[in-house]
Each structure stands twice: as C-alpha cells, then as structure tokens.
Amino acid sequence: MSLEEFRLLRDLVYEHAGLVYDESALMLFDRRLGERLEALGLPSYQAYYKYLRFDAHNQSEMEEALERLTTKETYFFRQEYQLRAFQAELLPRLEQANARSRRLLVWSAGCSTGEEAYTIAALILESARFDGWDVRVIGTDLSRHCVAHARRGVYQASSLRATSAKDKARYFFELEDGFHVADSVKKLCQFGQMNLFDSGRGNLVGRVDAIFCRNVLIYFDVRSRKRVIDNLYQRLCPGGYLMLGHSESLLNLSTAFELVHLRDDLVYRRPVGAGGLA
C-alpha cells in the first residue's frame, strides 16, 4: 500500500464513520484490508478505493472494511469503579425520577461484543430496585459481527477476567463452547448495528435514561467527537446521565451537560428542562 492509497482510504473511512487514523496506521490498513483485494479480485488499493467510492455495492463493502479496521477489546465489569457508582448512586436517582412510568432504558453506545451491555443489565438486576419495571439495555455497535456475537451471548474466559466468582456463578453458566450469559440478564438486552456518526440512526434508540459511551471518543477527532456528543445529547432524557471512559471528557466539546460529582466518579447529566441543541 502506497502512502497515497492509504490517504485515500483513510479519508474515506473518516467520511463514513468519523474515525481518525494517522500515517502510522498504514501497515494496519495494509494488513487488515489486503484480504479484501484478493476476495474481490482487485489489482490495487487504488482500485479498492474506487470500488468503495463508486460501486453500487460499496455500502456492504465499507461495512466489511470498517469491521476489519476497528478495535474490539473489552471484557465484563471493565472500569468497575464507574459501574459501581452507577449502581450505588445513579440507579436510586433514576428509580425516583421514573417512579411514575416504571421504565428504565440504558444505552451502551459502541458496545463491541456486548460485555458492557450485559454488565449493566446484571448491575440493574443486582440492585433489586426495578422488579416489575420495563427495563431495557440497548447495545449498539458499528460492527455487525460484534452485534451478532453480542446477541449470541457466549464468551471465553478472557472476557470474564475481571468478573468475581460470585458474579460468574450468578450471571453465567459454562458449556463446552464457553460461558453463556444467564437468561435473566440476556432477556433485558437488545442489540443492533449503528454508526454513532449518523444522527438519523440514533432515532431508532429513542430517549434513554443513561448512556455508556466509554473508550469510543478516543477514535474520533474533535470535530467528529462534537458530532457524536450532540447525537448522544439528543437521545438522553432531560435529567439523564452520560458515562465516558476514564481518559475521556467533554472539555472543549460541549457545554450542554452538567458535571455531576459522585463519590468515586464524575459523570455528565443533561439538565432537567433542557431543550435540544441549537
């Protein structure tokens, strides 16, 4: 892959998904996309670029390219301090706020293979606050293969490396093919494919009470981050909460949210009574 070919493909990826790669990613592109040239019978990456840009089947192939380029490392109970803050401090507030509707909807945005969404559902169950409620955890990801994995709900031991023996026994059962998510957790979760860069697709989620979007913004530049954050804001109910990764913040990205200080974490909140963004 030449530098010129890399730049063409990199810019096309940015255009479609807002993902940012510098020139150090040239070898990554070459390694992960090389098989697609062979599969399509194309002679060069320039020909592959033209196929992605102009061919009628480019959408499905663009999904395939993004599938190969994106990182998917995750595991259950990741950043546990934040998860426990959500359980101990935010769930009681949401229980009180939604007492009349008896509805709780949480979105795991950029859920990868589903570990985060299932963890959130397990924490909601463990809180024992929402029996008889309409509770849903929606997980979305850019990758259709990740979404298929999440729907299956079967994981290897590495995905449970931060899971306690108690939680492993309570929320999983082991078979020959791996650890299966318990039905009590699985039935609370729904998964779908979504590009966070696409504001129109966000309407499929509806209004939610809390959003986990952790370790996702790091793959975007400032312009794309602002667009994603604006999309997330529009999906939050007034008074709803946004949780980011430990190295992420809204500094210089948005002033629409309130910063909420919890005992063990900082989270963001859409103000009550707030309208849409200008």
mmCIF file of C-alpha atoms in Angstrom:
data_model
loop_
_atom_site.group_PDB
_atom_site.id
_atom_site.type_symbol
_atom_site.label_atom_id
_atom_site.label_comp_id
_atom_site.label_asym_id
_atom_site.label_seq_id
_atom_site.Cartn_x
_atom_site.Cartn_y
_atom_site.Cartn_z
ATOM 1 C CA MET A 1 0.000 0.000 0.000
ATOM 2 C CA SER A 2 1.403 3.362 -1.019
ATOM 3 C CA LEU A 3 1.056 6.459 1.133
ATOM 4 C CA GLU A 4 -1.267 7.986 -1.458
ATOM 5 C CA GLU A 5 -3.503 4.906 -1.393
ATOM 6 C CA PHE A 6 -3.537 4.943 2.403
ATOM 7 C CA ARG A 7 -4.609 8.586 2.471
ATOM 8 C CA LEU A 8 -7.454 7.937 0.032
ATOM 9 C CA LEU A 9 -8.780 5.053 2.122
ATOM 10 C CA ARG A 10 -8.204 6.827 5.427
ATOM 11 C CA ASP A 11 -10.171 9.874 4.272
ATOM 12 C CA LEU A 12 -12.999 7.664 3.041
ATOM 13 C CA VAL A 13 -13.174 5.904 6.409
ATOM 14 C CA TYR A 14 -13.326 9.295 8.117
ATOM 15 C CA GLU A 15 -16.101 10.426 5.790
ATOM 16 C CA HIS A 16 -18.232 7.371 6.553
ATOM 17 C CA ALA A 17 -17.581 6.813 10.252
ATOM 18 C CA GLY A 18 -15.649 9.791 11.626
ATOM 19 C CA LEU A 19 -12.771 7.533 12.678
ATOM 20 C CA VAL A 20 -9.320 9.100 12.634
ATOM 21 C CA TYR A 21 -6.070 7.387 11.626
ATOM 22 C CA ASP A 22 -2.657 8.983 11.207
ATOM 23 C CA GLU A 23 0.006 7.747 8.818
ATOM 24 C CA SER A 24 1.363 5.296 11.388
ATOM 25 C CA ALA A 25 -1.740 3.192 10.624
ATOM 26 C CA LEU A 26 -0.615 2.460 7.047
ATOM 27 C CA MET A 27 0.604 -1.029 7.954
ATOM 28 C CA LEU A 28 -2.633 -1.716 9.848
ATOM 29 C CA PHE A 29 -4.664 -0.822 6.758
ATOM 30 C CA ASP A 30 -2.413 -2.935 4.538
ATOM 31 C CA ARG A 31 -2.551 -5.940 6.862
ATOM 32 C CA ARG A 32 -6.273 -5.890 7.535
ATOM 33 C CA LEU A 33 -7.583 -4.898 4.101
ATOM 34 C CA GLY A 34 -5.248 -6.983 1.938
ATOM 35 C CA GLU A 35 -7.567 -9.988 2.009
ATOM 36 C CA ARG A 36 -10.381 -7.860 0.606
ATOM 37 C CA LEU A 37 -8.369 -7.106 -2.537
ATOM 38 C CA GLU A 38 -7.898 -10.832 -3.084
ATOM 39 C CA ALA A 39 -11.543 -11.633 -2.356
ATOM 40 C CA LEU A 40 -12.761 -9.001 -4.820
ATOM 41 C CA GLY A 41 -10.101 -9.724 -7.433
ATOM 42 C CA LEU A 42 -8.832 -6.146 -7.429
ATOM 43 C CA PRO A 43 -5.282 -5.314 -8.558
ATOM 44 C CA SER A 44 -4.501 -2.428 -6.183
ATOM 45 C CA TYR A 45 -5.694 -0.377 -3.233
ATOM 46 C CA GLN A 46 -6.491 2.444 -5.631
ATOM 47 C CA ALA A 47 -8.900 0.084 -7.379
ATOM 48 C CA TYR A 48 -10.303 -0.862 -3.963
ATOM 49 C CA TYR A 49 -10.813 2.820 -3.161
ATOM 50 C CA LYS A 50 -12.722 3.318 -6.421
ATOM 51 C CA TYR A 51 -14.822 0.252 -5.641
ATOM 52 C CA LEU A 52 -15.715 1.649 -2.218
ATOM 53 C CA ARG A 53 -16.362 5.123 -3.565
ATOM 54 C CA PHE A 54 -18.321 4.402 -6.734
ATOM 55 C CA ASP A 55 -19.616 0.809 -6.843
ATOM 56 C CA ALA A 56 -23.292 0.158 -6.132
ATOM 57 C CA HIS A 57 -22.309 -2.456 -3.525
ATOM 58 C CA ASN A 58 -19.997 -0.079 -1.681
ATOM 59 C CA GLN A 59 -22.099 0.121 1.499
ATOM 60 C CA SER A 60 -21.738 -3.547 2.373
ATOM 61 C CA GLU A 61 -18.045 -3.499 1.477
ATOM 62 C CA MET A 62 -17.496 -0.340 3.518
ATOM 63 C CA GLU A 63 -19.010 -2.157 6.483
ATOM 64 C CA GLU A 64 -16.592 -5.011 5.838
ATOM 65 C CA ALA A 65 -13.629 -2.615 5.729
ATOM 66 C CA LEU A 66 -14.678 -0.885 8.947
ATOM 67 C CA GLU A 67 -15.192 -4.308 10.522
ATOM 68 C CA ARG A 68 -11.557 -5.152 9.894
ATOM 69 C CA LEU A 69 -10.140 -1.798 10.999
ATOM 70 C CA THR A 70 -11.898 -1.240 14.314
ATOM 71 C CA THR A 71 -10.622 -2.467 17.673
ATOM 72 C CA LYS A 72 -12.858 -4.730 19.767
ATOM 73 C CA GLU A 73 -11.013 -5.441 23.038
ATOM 74 C CA THR A 74 -13.368 -5.412 26.020
ATOM 75 C CA TYR A 75 -14.462 -7.512 28.997
ATOM 76 C CA PHE A 76 -17.133 -7.775 31.692
ATOM 77 C CA PHE A 77 -17.059 -5.335 34.635
ATOM 78 C CA ARG A 78 -14.489 -3.077 32.954
ATOM 79 C CA GLN A 79 -13.864 0.157 34.903
ATOM 80 C CA GLU A 80 -15.698 -1.365 37.844
ATOM 81 C CA TYR A 81 -15.454 1.791 39.970
ATOM 82 C CA GLN A 82 -17.690 3.597 37.480
ATOM 83 C CA LEU A 83 -20.102 0.701 37.216
ATOM 84 C CA ARG A 84 -20.475 0.541 40.989
ATOM 85 C CA ALA A 85 -21.036 4.309 41.122
ATOM 86 C CA PHE A 86 -23.778 3.851 38.535
ATOM 87 C CA GLN A 87 -25.351 1.104 40.629
ATOM 88 C CA ALA A 88 -24.990 2.746 44.041
ATOM 89 C CA GLU A 89 -25.714 6.390 43.191
ATOM 90 C CA LEU A 90 -27.367 6.780 39.799
ATOM 91 C CA LEU A 91 -29.824 3.884 39.866
ATOM 92 C CA PRO A 92 -31.519 5.186 43.059
ATOM 93 C CA ARG A 93 -31.894 8.604 41.404
ATOM 94 C CA LEU A 94 -33.334 7.062 38.246
ATOM 95 C CA GLU A 95 -35.698 4.903 40.304
ATOM 96 C CA GLN A 96 -37.057 8.023 41.956
ATOM 97 C CA ALA A 97 -37.229 10.047 38.740
ATOM 98 C CA ASN A 98 -39.043 7.292 36.832
ATOM 99 C CA ALA A 99 -41.300 6.037 39.616
ATOM 100 C CA ARG A 100 -44.431 7.004 37.709
ATOM 101 C CA SER A 101 -43.514 5.494 34.332
ATOM 102 C CA ARG A 102 -41.719 2.467 35.864
ATOM 103 C CA ARG A 103 -39.481 2.425 32.806
ATOM 104 C CA LEU A 104 -35.683 2.339 32.629
ATOM 105 C CA LEU A 105 -33.766 2.459 29.356
ATOM 106 C CA VAL A 106 -29.951 2.400 29.209
ATOM 107 C CA TRP A 107 -27.863 2.609 26.042
ATOM 108 C CA SER A 108 -24.430 1.030 25.662
ATOM 109 C CA ALA A 109 -23.134 3.041 22.684
ATOM 110 C CA GLY A 110 -20.220 1.340 20.982
ATOM 111 C CA CYS A 111 -20.904 -1.896 22.849
ATOM 112 C CA SER A 112 -18.433 -4.053 20.893
ATOM 113 C CA THR A 113 -19.265 -7.727 21.552
ATOM 114 C CA GLY A 114 -21.784 -6.972 24.301
ATOM 115 C CA GLU A 115 -19.875 -7.375 27.551
ATOM 116 C CA GLU A 116 -20.680 -3.846 28.727
ATOM 117 C CA ALA A 117 -24.403 -4.096 27.992
ATOM 118 C CA TYR A 118 -24.730 -7.399 29.830
ATOM 119 C CA THR A 119 -22.735 -5.998 32.761
ATOM 120 C CA ILE A 120 -25.134 -3.054 33.018
ATOM 121 C CA ALA A 121 -28.117 -5.419 32.975
ATOM 122 C CA ALA A 122 -26.539 -7.543 35.719
ATOM 123 C CA LEU A 123 -25.999 -4.469 37.899
ATOM 124 C CA ILE A 124 -29.605 -3.393 37.422
ATOM 125 C CA LEU A 125 -30.798 -6.858 38.430
ATOM 126 C CA GLU A 126 -28.477 -6.939 41.426
ATOM 127 C CA SER A 127 -29.822 -3.595 42.661
ATOM 128 C CA ALA A 128 -33.280 -5.213 43.124
ATOM 129 C CA ARG A 129 -34.897 -1.812 42.547
ATOM 130 C CA PHE A 130 -36.747 -2.423 39.307
ATOM 131 C CA ASP A 131 -38.834 -5.574 39.741
ATOM 132 C CA GLY A 132 -41.929 -5.268 37.569
ATOM 133 C CA TRP A 133 -40.488 -2.363 35.583
ATOM 134 C CA ASP A 134 -39.980 -2.113 31.840
ATOM 135 C CA VAL A 135 -36.171 -2.374 31.855
ATOM 136 C CA ARG A 136 -34.114 -2.482 28.677
ATOM 137 C CA VAL A 137 -30.421 -2.200 27.948
ATOM 138 C CA ILE A 138 -29.726 -1.439 24.293
ATOM 139 C CA GLY A 139 -26.288 -2.181 22.889
ATOM 140 C CA THR A 140 -25.219 -0.773 19.522
ATOM 141 C CA ASP A 141 -22.005 -1.064 17.568
ATOM 142 C CA LEU A 142 -20.657 -0.180 14.146
ATOM 143 C CA SER A 143 -19.716 -3.821 13.541
ATOM 144 C CA ARG A 144 -22.420 -6.267 12.502
ATOM 145 C CA HIS A 145 -20.169 -9.155 13.549
ATOM 146 C CA CYS A 146 -19.820 -7.697 17.038
ATOM 147 C CA VAL A 147 -23.587 -7.306 17.236
ATOM 148 C CA ALA A 148 -24.070 -10.941 16.191
ATOM 149 C CA HIS A 149 -21.586 -12.027 18.878
ATOM 150 C CA ALA A 150 -23.422 -9.947 21.481
ATOM 151 C CA ARG A 151 -26.785 -11.429 20.564
ATOM 152 C CA ARG A 152 -25.367 -14.929 20.927
ATOM 153 C CA GLY A 153 -24.098 -14.133 24.425
ATOM 154 C CA VAL A 154 -21.311 -16.724 24.621
ATOM 155 C CA TYR A 155 -17.831 -15.708 25.816
ATOM 156 C CA GLN A 156 -14.419 -17.142 26.538
ATOM 157 C CA ALA A 157 -12.672 -16.939 29.910
ATOM 158 C CA SER A 158 -10.656 -13.845 28.915
ATOM 159 C CA SER A 159 -13.859 -11.805 28.766
ATOM 160 C CA LEU A 160 -14.581 -12.729 32.399
ATOM 161 C CA ARG A 161 -11.126 -11.907 33.763
ATOM 162 C CA ALA A 162 -12.476 -9.065 35.921
ATOM 163 C CA THR A 163 -15.622 -10.944 36.966
ATOM 164 C CA SER A 164 -15.812 -12.165 40.561
ATOM 165 C CA ALA A 165 -16.549 -15.808 41.321
ATOM 166 C CA LYS A 166 -19.879 -14.730 42.799
ATOM 167 C CA ASP A 167 -20.925 -12.815 39.678
ATOM 168 C CA LYS A 168 -19.664 -15.583 37.414
ATOM 169 C CA ALA A 169 -21.845 -18.114 39.235
ATOM 170 C CA ARG A 170 -24.850 -15.796 39.306
ATOM 171 C CA TYR A 171 -24.863 -14.443 35.764
ATOM 172 C CA PHE A 172 -23.238 -17.157 33.617
ATOM 173 C CA PHE A 173 -23.338 -20.874 33.005
ATOM 174 C CA GLU A 174 -20.481 -22.769 31.391
ATOM 175 C CA LEU A 175 -20.831 -25.171 28.482
ATOM 176 C CA GLU A 176 -18.279 -26.679 26.111
ATOM 177 C CA ASP A 177 -18.289 -23.641 23.811
ATOM 178 C CA GLY A 178 -17.780 -21.073 26.583
ATOM 179 C CA PHE A 179 -19.582 -19.040 29.220
ATOM 180 C CA HIS A 180 -23.217 -18.291 28.374
ATOM 181 C CA VAL A 181 -24.977 -15.207 29.734
ATOM 182 C CA ALA A 182 -27.831 -16.199 32.039
ATOM 183 C CA ASP A 183 -31.329 -15.775 30.636
ATOM 184 C CA SER A 184 -32.265 -13.384 33.464
ATOM 185 C CA VAL A 185 -29.642 -10.952 32.137
ATOM 186 C CA LYS A 186 -29.968 -11.706 28.457
ATOM 187 C CA LYS A 187 -33.699 -11.004 28.302
ATOM 188 C CA LEU A 188 -33.115 -7.390 29.371
ATOM 189 C CA CYS A 189 -30.744 -6.676 26.467
ATOM 190 C CA GLN A 190 -31.277 -5.836 22.813
ATOM 191 C CA PHE A 191 -28.542 -5.281 20.223
ATOM 192 C CA GLY A 192 -28.387 -3.505 16.885
ATOM 193 C CA GLN A 193 -25.930 -2.101 14.385
ATOM 194 C CA MET A 194 -25.459 1.665 14.484
ATOM 195 C CA ASN A 195 -22.938 4.261 13.394
ATOM 196 C CA LEU A 196 -22.713 6.884 16.164
ATOM 197 C CA PHE A 197 -21.696 9.368 13.480
ATOM 198 C CA ASP A 198 -25.179 9.064 11.928
ATOM 199 C CA SER A 199 -27.698 11.228 13.781
ATOM 200 C CA GLY A 200 -30.664 9.736 11.924
ATOM 201 C CA ARG A 201 -29.952 6.211 13.145
ATOM 202 C CA GLY A 202 -29.983 7.427 16.745
ATOM 203 C CA ASN A 203 -33.738 7.877 16.474
ATOM 204 C CA LEU A 204 -34.059 4.093 16.494
ATOM 205 C CA VAL A 205 -32.889 4.020 20.110
ATOM 206 C CA GLY A 206 -35.439 6.530 21.365
ATOM 207 C CA ARG A 207 -34.962 8.602 24.514
ATOM 208 C CA VAL A 208 -32.849 6.918 27.181
ATOM 209 C CA ASP A 209 -32.155 7.489 30.868
ATOM 210 C CA ALA A 210 -28.422 6.784 30.779
ATOM 211 C CA ILE A 211 -25.752 6.318 28.128
ATOM 212 C CA PHE A 212 -22.460 4.489 28.461
ATOM 213 C CA CYS A 213 -20.111 5.643 25.703
ATOM 214 C CA ARG A 214 -16.762 4.538 27.094
ATOM 215 C CA ASN A 215 -13.463 4.395 25.244
ATOM 216 C CA VAL A 216 -15.185 5.361 21.998
ATOM 217 C CA LEU A 217 -14.444 9.081 21.613
ATOM 218 C CA ILE A 218 -10.704 8.386 21.567
ATOM 219 C CA TYR A 219 -11.094 7.115 17.984
ATOM 220 C CA PHE A 220 -12.529 10.427 16.734
ATOM 221 C CA ASP A 221 -11.060 13.873 16.096
ATOM 222 C CA VAL A 222 -12.528 16.955 17.793
ATOM 223 C CA ARG A 223 -14.998 17.708 15.020
ATOM 224 C CA SER A 224 -16.309 14.144 14.981
ATOM 225 C CA ARG A 225 -16.439 13.984 18.782
ATOM 226 C CA LYS A 226 -18.659 17.056 18.854
ATOM 227 C CA ARG A 227 -20.994 15.474 16.337
ATOM 228 C CA VAL A 228 -21.190 12.221 18.304
ATOM 229 C CA ILE A 229 -21.735 14.045 21.612
ATOM 230 C CA ASP A 230 -24.508 16.144 20.056
ATOM 231 C CA ASN A 231 -26.177 12.939 18.859
ATOM 232 C CA LEU A 232 -25.923 11.408 22.339
ATOM 233 C CA TYR A 233 -27.336 14.557 23.935
ATOM 234 C CA GLN A 234 -30.412 14.378 21.714
ATOM 235 C CA ARG A 235 -31.051 10.785 22.803
ATOM 236 C CA LEU A 236 -30.865 11.490 26.559
ATOM 237 C CA CYS A 237 -33.988 12.259 28.529
ATOM 238 C CA PRO A 238 -33.729 15.527 30.484
ATOM 239 C CA GLY A 239 -32.033 14.540 33.722
ATOM 240 C CA GLY A 240 -30.359 11.552 32.040
ATOM 241 C CA TYR A 241 -26.708 10.641 32.567
ATOM 242 C CA LEU A 242 -23.727 10.155 30.255
ATOM 243 C CA MET A 243 -20.752 7.993 31.288
ATOM 244 C CA LEU A 244 -17.469 8.281 29.368
ATOM 245 C CA GLY A 245 -14.191 6.375 29.582
ATOM 246 C CA HIS A 246 -11.636 7.205 32.259
ATOM 247 C CA SER A 247 -9.449 9.192 29.821
ATOM 248 C CA GLU A 248 -12.329 10.988 28.100
ATOM 249 C CA SER A 249 -14.135 14.229 28.925
ATOM 250 C CA LEU A 250 -16.360 16.859 27.324
ATOM 251 C CA LEU A 251 -13.781 19.612 27.803
ATOM 252 C CA ASN A 252 -13.866 21.844 24.707
ATOM 253 C CA LEU A 253 -16.537 19.593 23.185
ATOM 254 C CA SER A 254 -19.856 20.583 24.762
ATOM 255 C CA THR A 255 -21.239 22.970 27.374
ATOM 256 C CA ALA A 256 -24.733 21.484 27.224
ATOM 257 C CA PHE A 257 -24.185 18.986 30.052
ATOM 258 C CA GLU A 258 -23.915 19.433 33.802
ATOM 259 C CA LEU A 259 -20.954 17.806 35.542
ATOM 260 C CA VAL A 260 -22.086 15.547 38.403
ATOM 261 C CA HIS A 261 -19.645 14.634 41.184
ATOM 262 C CA LEU A 262 -20.207 11.151 42.585
ATOM 263 C CA ARG A 263 -18.201 9.567 45.391
ATOM 264 C CA ASP A 264 -15.996 7.565 43.030
ATOM 265 C CA ASP A 265 -16.513 9.156 39.629
ATOM 266 C CA LEU A 266 -17.521 12.158 37.557
ATOM 267 C CA VAL A 267 -20.400 11.800 35.102
ATOM 268 C CA TYR A 268 -22.385 14.140 32.868
ATOM 269 C CA ARG A 269 -26.075 14.965 33.032
ATOM 270 C CA ARG A 270 -28.497 16.524 30.602
ATOM 271 C CA PRO A 271 -30.147 19.328 32.605
ATOM 272 C CA VAL A 272 -33.788 18.883 33.550
ATOM 273 C CA GLY A 273 -35.935 21.052 31.315
ATOM 274 C CA ALA A 274 -33.170 21.408 28.732
ATOM 275 C CA GLY A 275 -34.227 21.633 25.119
ATOM 276 C CA GLY A 276 -32.418 20.414 22.033
ATOM 277 C CA LEU A 277 -29.089 21.785 20.937
ATOM 278 C CA ALA A 278 -29.035 24.856 18.758
#
